[in-house]
XYZ file of C-alpha atoms in Angstrom:
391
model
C 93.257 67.580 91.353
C 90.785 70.470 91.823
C 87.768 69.305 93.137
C 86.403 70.326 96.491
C 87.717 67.530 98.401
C 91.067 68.481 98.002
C 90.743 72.307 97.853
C 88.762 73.791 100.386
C 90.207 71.297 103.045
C 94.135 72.966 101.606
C 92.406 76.409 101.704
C 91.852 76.031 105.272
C 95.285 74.628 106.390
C 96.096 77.827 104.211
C 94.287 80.482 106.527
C 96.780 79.304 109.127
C 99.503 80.343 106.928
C 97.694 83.778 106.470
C 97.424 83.966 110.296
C 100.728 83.038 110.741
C 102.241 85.750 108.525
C 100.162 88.665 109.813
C 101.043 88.499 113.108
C 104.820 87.823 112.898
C 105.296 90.750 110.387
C 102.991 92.919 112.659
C 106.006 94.715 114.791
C 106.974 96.167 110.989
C 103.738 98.652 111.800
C 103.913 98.680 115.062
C 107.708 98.894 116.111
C 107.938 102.491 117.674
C 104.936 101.776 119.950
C 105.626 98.652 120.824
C 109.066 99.637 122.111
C 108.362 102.431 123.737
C 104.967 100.692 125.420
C 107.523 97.922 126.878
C 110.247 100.485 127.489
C 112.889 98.913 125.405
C 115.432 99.831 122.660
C 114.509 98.863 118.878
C 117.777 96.405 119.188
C 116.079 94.646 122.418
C 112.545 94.630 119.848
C 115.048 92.897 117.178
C 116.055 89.998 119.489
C 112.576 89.801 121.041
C 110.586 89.488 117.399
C 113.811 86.672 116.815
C 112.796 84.623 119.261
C 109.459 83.137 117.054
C 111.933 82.453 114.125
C 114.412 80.743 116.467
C 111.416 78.652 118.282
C 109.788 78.084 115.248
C 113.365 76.240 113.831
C 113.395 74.350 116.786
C 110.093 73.146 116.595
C 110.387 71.818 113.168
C 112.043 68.597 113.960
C 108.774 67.023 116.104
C 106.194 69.153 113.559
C 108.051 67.256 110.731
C 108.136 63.806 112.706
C 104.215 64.619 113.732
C 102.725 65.483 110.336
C 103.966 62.241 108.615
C 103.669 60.005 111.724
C 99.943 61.084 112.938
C 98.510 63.003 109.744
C 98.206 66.681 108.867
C 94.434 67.463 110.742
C 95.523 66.774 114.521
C 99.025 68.241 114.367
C 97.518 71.528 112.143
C 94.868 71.777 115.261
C 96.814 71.758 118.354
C 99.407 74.218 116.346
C 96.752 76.891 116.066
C 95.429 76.402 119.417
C 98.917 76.770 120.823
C 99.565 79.492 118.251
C 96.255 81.111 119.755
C 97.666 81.241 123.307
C 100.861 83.254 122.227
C 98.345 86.050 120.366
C 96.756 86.262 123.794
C 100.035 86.083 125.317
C 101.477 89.169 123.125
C 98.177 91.263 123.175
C 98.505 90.932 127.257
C 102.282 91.359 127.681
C 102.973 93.894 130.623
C 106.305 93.294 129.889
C 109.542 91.971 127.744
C 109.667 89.371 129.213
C 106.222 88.580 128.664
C 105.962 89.501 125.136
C 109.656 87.414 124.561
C 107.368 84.160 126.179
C 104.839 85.279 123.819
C 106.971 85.346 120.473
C 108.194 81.760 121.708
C 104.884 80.318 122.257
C 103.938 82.144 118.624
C 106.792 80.947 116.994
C 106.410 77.016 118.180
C 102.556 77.247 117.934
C 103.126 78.644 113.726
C 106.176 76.574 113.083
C 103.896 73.873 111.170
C 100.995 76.663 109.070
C 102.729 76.450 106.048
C 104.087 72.759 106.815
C 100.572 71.780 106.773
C 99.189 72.293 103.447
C 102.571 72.012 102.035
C 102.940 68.077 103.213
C 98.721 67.870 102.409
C 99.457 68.857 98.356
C 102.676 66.758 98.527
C 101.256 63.684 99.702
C 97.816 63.599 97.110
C 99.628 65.702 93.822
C 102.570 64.496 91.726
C 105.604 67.027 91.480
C 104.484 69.073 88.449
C 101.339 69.740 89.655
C 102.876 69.868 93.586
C 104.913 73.038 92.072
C 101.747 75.030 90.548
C 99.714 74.294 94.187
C 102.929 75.219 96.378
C 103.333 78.957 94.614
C 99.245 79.260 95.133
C 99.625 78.325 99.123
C 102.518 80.009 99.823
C 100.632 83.060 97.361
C 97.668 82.895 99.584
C 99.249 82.547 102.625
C 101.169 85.624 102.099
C 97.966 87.866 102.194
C 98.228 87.679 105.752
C 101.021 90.375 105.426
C 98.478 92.428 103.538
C 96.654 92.735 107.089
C 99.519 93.565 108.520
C 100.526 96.356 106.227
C 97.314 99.621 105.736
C 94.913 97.301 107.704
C 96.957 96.697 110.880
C 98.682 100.113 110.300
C 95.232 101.870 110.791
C 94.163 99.547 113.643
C 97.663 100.227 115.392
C 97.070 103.809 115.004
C 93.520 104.120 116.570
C 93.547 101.328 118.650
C 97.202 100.801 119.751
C 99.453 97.693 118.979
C 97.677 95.390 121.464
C 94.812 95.249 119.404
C 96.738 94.329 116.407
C 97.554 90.811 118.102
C 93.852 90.714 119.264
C 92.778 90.716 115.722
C 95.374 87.946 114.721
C 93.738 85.819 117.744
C 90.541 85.984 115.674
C 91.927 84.996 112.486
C 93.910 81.601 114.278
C 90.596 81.292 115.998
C 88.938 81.310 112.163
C 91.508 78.908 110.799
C 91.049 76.374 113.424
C 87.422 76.245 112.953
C 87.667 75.890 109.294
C 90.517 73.135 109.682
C 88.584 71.238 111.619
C 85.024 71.412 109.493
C 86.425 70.769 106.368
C 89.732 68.591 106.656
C 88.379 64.899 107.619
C 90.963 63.056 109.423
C 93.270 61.193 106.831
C 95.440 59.161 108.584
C 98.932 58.258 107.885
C 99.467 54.884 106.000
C 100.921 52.461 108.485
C 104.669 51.885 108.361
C 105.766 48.606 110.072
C 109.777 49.064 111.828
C 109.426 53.220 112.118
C 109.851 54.778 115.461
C 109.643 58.105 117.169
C 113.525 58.101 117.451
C 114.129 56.823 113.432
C 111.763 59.700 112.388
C 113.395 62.200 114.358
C 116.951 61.397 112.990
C 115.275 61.303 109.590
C 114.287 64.534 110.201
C 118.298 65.341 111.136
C 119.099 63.964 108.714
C 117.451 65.264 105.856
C 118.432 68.570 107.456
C 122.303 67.501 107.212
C 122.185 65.777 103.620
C 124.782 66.591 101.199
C 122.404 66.286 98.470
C 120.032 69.275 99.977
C 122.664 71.589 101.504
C 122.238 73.889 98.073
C 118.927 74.628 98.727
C 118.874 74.825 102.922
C 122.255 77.147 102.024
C 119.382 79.456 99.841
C 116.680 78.841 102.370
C 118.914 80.186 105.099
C 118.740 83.623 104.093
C 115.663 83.921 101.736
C 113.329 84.065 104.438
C 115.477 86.012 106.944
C 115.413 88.787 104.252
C 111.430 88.722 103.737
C 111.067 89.028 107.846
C 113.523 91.244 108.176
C 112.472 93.899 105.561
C 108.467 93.689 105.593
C 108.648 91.937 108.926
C 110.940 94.561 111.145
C 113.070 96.903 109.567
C 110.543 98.381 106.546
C 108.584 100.275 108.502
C 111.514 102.326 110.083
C 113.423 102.498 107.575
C 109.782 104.104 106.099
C 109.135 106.316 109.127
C 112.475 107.415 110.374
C 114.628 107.573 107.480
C 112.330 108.681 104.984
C 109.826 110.750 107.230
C 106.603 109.067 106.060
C 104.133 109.025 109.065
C 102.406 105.544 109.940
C 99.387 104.959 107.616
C 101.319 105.864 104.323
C 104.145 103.532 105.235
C 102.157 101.045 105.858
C 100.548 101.759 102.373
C 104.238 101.447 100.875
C 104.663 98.317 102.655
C 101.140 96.947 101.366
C 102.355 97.296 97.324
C 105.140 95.370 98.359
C 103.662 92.881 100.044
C 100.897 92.617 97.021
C 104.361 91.233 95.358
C 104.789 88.619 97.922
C 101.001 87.497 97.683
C 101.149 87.368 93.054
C 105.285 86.576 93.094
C 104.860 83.000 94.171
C 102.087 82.054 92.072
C 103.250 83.414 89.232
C 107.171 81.323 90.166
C 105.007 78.431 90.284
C 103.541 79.187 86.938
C 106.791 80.423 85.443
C 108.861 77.055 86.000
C 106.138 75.083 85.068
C 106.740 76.487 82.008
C 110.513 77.169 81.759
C 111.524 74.214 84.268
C 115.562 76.026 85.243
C 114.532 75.611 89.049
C 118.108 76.832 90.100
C 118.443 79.522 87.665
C 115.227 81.117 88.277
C 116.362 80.744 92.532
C 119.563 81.947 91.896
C 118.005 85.178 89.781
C 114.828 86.284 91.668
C 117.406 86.380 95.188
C 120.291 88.233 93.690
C 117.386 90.811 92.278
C 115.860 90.886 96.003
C 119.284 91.981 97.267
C 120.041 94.845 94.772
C 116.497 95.444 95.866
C 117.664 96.326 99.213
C 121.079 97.705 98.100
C 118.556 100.216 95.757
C 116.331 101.164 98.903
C 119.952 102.111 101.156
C 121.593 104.261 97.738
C 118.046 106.321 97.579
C 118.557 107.305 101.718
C 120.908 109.900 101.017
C 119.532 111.128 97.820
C 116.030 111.518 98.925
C 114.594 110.013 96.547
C 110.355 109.917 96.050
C 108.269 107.433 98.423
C 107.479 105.673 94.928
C 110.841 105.058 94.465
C 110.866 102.812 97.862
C 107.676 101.656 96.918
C 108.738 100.478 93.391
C 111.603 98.978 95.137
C 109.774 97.218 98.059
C 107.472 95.680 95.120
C 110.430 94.531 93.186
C 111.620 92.993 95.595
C 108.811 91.207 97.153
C 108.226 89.680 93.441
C 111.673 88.912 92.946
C 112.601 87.082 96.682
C 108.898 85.075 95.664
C 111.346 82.868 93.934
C 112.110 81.091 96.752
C 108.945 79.137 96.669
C 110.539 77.185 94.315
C 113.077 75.449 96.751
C 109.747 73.723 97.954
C 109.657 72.012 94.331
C 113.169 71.953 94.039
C 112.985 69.408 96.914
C 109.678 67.670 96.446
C 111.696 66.321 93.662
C 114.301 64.609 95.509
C 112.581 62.812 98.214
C 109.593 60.151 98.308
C 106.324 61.538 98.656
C 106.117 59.549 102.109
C 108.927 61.688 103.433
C 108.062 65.266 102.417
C 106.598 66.049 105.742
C 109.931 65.652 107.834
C 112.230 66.626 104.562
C 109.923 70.120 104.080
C 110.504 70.724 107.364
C 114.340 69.869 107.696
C 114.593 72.990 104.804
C 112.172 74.785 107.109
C 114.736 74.558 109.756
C 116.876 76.242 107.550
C 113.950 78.885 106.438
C 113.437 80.229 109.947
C 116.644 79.425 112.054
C 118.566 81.582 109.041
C 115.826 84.396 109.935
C 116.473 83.851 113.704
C 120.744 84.167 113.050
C 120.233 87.338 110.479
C 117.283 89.123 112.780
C 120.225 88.809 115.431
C 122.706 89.955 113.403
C 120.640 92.529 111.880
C 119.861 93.835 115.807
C 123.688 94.238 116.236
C 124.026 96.442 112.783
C 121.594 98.606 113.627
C 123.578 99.486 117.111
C 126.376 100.203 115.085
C 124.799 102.351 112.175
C 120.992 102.452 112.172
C 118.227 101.208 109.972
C 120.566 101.467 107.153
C 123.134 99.043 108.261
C 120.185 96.269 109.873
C 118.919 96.381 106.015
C 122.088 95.774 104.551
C 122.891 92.902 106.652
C 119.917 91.113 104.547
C 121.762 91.906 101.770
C 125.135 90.702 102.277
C 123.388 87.729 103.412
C 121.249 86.870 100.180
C 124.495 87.321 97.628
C 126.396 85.116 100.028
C 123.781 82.184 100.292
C 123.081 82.724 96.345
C 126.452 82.001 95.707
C 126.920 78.925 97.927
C 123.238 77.560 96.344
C 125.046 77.850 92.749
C 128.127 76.116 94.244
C 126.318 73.334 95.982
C 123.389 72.495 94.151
């Protein structure tokens, strides 16, 4: 299915993705101002930036339970207004505290932009074509840490880091008005004996399924790595440890993210072709993580900024893979239950980010940049290993 009716109404949902991606990866730019503007230590900006993974977790059981019980437009509209509010929130913070209520508000308010057109293409598409449209919306979606790589760089630079979340206000503020002109309200086919509390345990239950725990063991820490390298830790690993100043690092972190906009669409593409879902998985994370391991070897040496930039590209093509969990399981639910089942994995997606972020706060207190990196890692080998033994 590619006719308008289908695609500009996904594109849409889609630009809340893009939204949703530039303005949690934003601190990656912005992390030295930021901290020092609020007068705390990069550790504090660690657990603060953790909170939107860890409210956007918890927020996945009703966004799940929503999106299959009222219908993707009304639940996709009230998440970008709320998402909206935390932008203004973060853009005004005087304080911690204030941006901390902020990345909460952000986290819950983005917890369903890639839920959205995800459960859309799974509900109207049959699995093989499901797989080709899931590597183009997480592709597209992506781009949004394009803006927050040279284009927020130069903004944060001349304009300081509040007007970095202003700018992702007007992007939500585009996606909303393009979800709701071009997505007509579909709603959900009636389903006589279901209840608030039987969807919400369905949603638990997914989420605790013997059948799934391979992938939500991969999904744990595949996400975790992408926000903590381009999301956080890149750009001071960029600026401190390697010397670059702002604008060039964010250049470095813009190849790389050009990776994470063409890797999924191309995973899509390639296991349409090849099929070997867990193979290709296991492969494109255990690449990501010598990724990293490369990045933390070339500290000491010195090596060229196109080194890191080759690296930061490789990996950002390679940790793409995990779009393919999405297909992985697509296949092993009923169409009628992908909303709450893609979000029991997203559970997994952003509460593993939430746990590593936190972790990764706690290794840089102990030995820097270096050590917060390779805490992404250690954490990608081990949740390979256990999606090979469990799958």
């Amino acid at each position: 299915m590619t006719t308008a009716p289908f695609v500009l109404p996904l594109l849409a949902l889609t630009l809340g993705h893009v939204f949703s991606n530039a303005v949690r990866t934003l601190p990656a730019v912005a992390a030295d101002v930021l901290a020092a503007d609020l007068a705390i230590t990069p550790e504090t900006l660690a657990a603060i930036t953790g909170a939107f993974p860890a409210a956007f977790a918890l927020a996945m059981v009703p966004v799940g339970v929503a999106l299959d019980r009222y219908g993707v437009r009304p639940v996709a509209l009230w998440l970008l207004a709320i998402a909206g509010v935390g932008a203004a929130l973060a853009a005004l913070a005087p304080s911690a505290g204030t941006m901390l209520l902020a990345q909460i508000v952000l986290g819950a308010g983005c917890s369903g932009m890639l839920m959205a057109p995800m459960t859309h293409a799974a509900q109207v598409l049959d699995q093989k074509r499901f797989g080709l449209w899931s590597g183009l919306i997480q592709g597209i979606g992506n781009s949004g840490m394009l803006l927050s790589a040279s284009p927020l760089a130069w903004l944060v630079e001349v304009a300081g880091w509040r007007a970095g979340f202003w700018a992702c206000l007007g992007l939500g503020a585009l996606a909303f008005a393009t979800v709701a002109l071009t997505l007509r309200p579909r709603p959900p086919l009636p389903q006589p004996g279901r209840t608030l509390l039987g969807d919400t345990r369905a949603v638990l239950g997914f989420a605790s399924s013997p059948r799934l725990m391979g992938i939500f063991a991969l999904a744990f820490v595949s996400f975790g790595a992408v926000l903590g390298l381009r999301g956080l830790w890149g750009g001071p690993w960029l600026m401190e440890v390697k010397g670059m100043a702002r604008i060039p690092a964010g250049h470095v972190l813009l190849l790389g993210t050009f990776m994470l906009v063409l890797g999924p669409a191309l995973a899509g593409w390639v296991s349409s072709r090849l099929g070997r879902l867990p193979a290709l998985l296991a492969g494109g994370h255990l690449v990501a993580a010598l990724c990293i391991l490369g990045l933390l070897a070339g500290g000491p040496l010195g090596t060229p900024a196109w080194a890191d930039a080759a690296l930061m590209a490789f990996f950002g093509l390679a940790i793409s893979f995990q779009v393919l969990c999405f297909a992985m399981l697509r296949a092993r639910v009923r169409a009628e239950e992908s909303g709450r089942a893609l979000s029991a994995m997203n559970i997994y997606f952003f509460g593993g980010a939430a746990v590593l972020q936190a972790l990764s706060g706690l290794a840089f207190a102990v030995g820097g940049v270096g050590a917060a990196l390779l805490t992404f890692a250690v954490a990608l080998v081990v949740g390979t290993a256990l999606f090979w033994r469990w799958k």
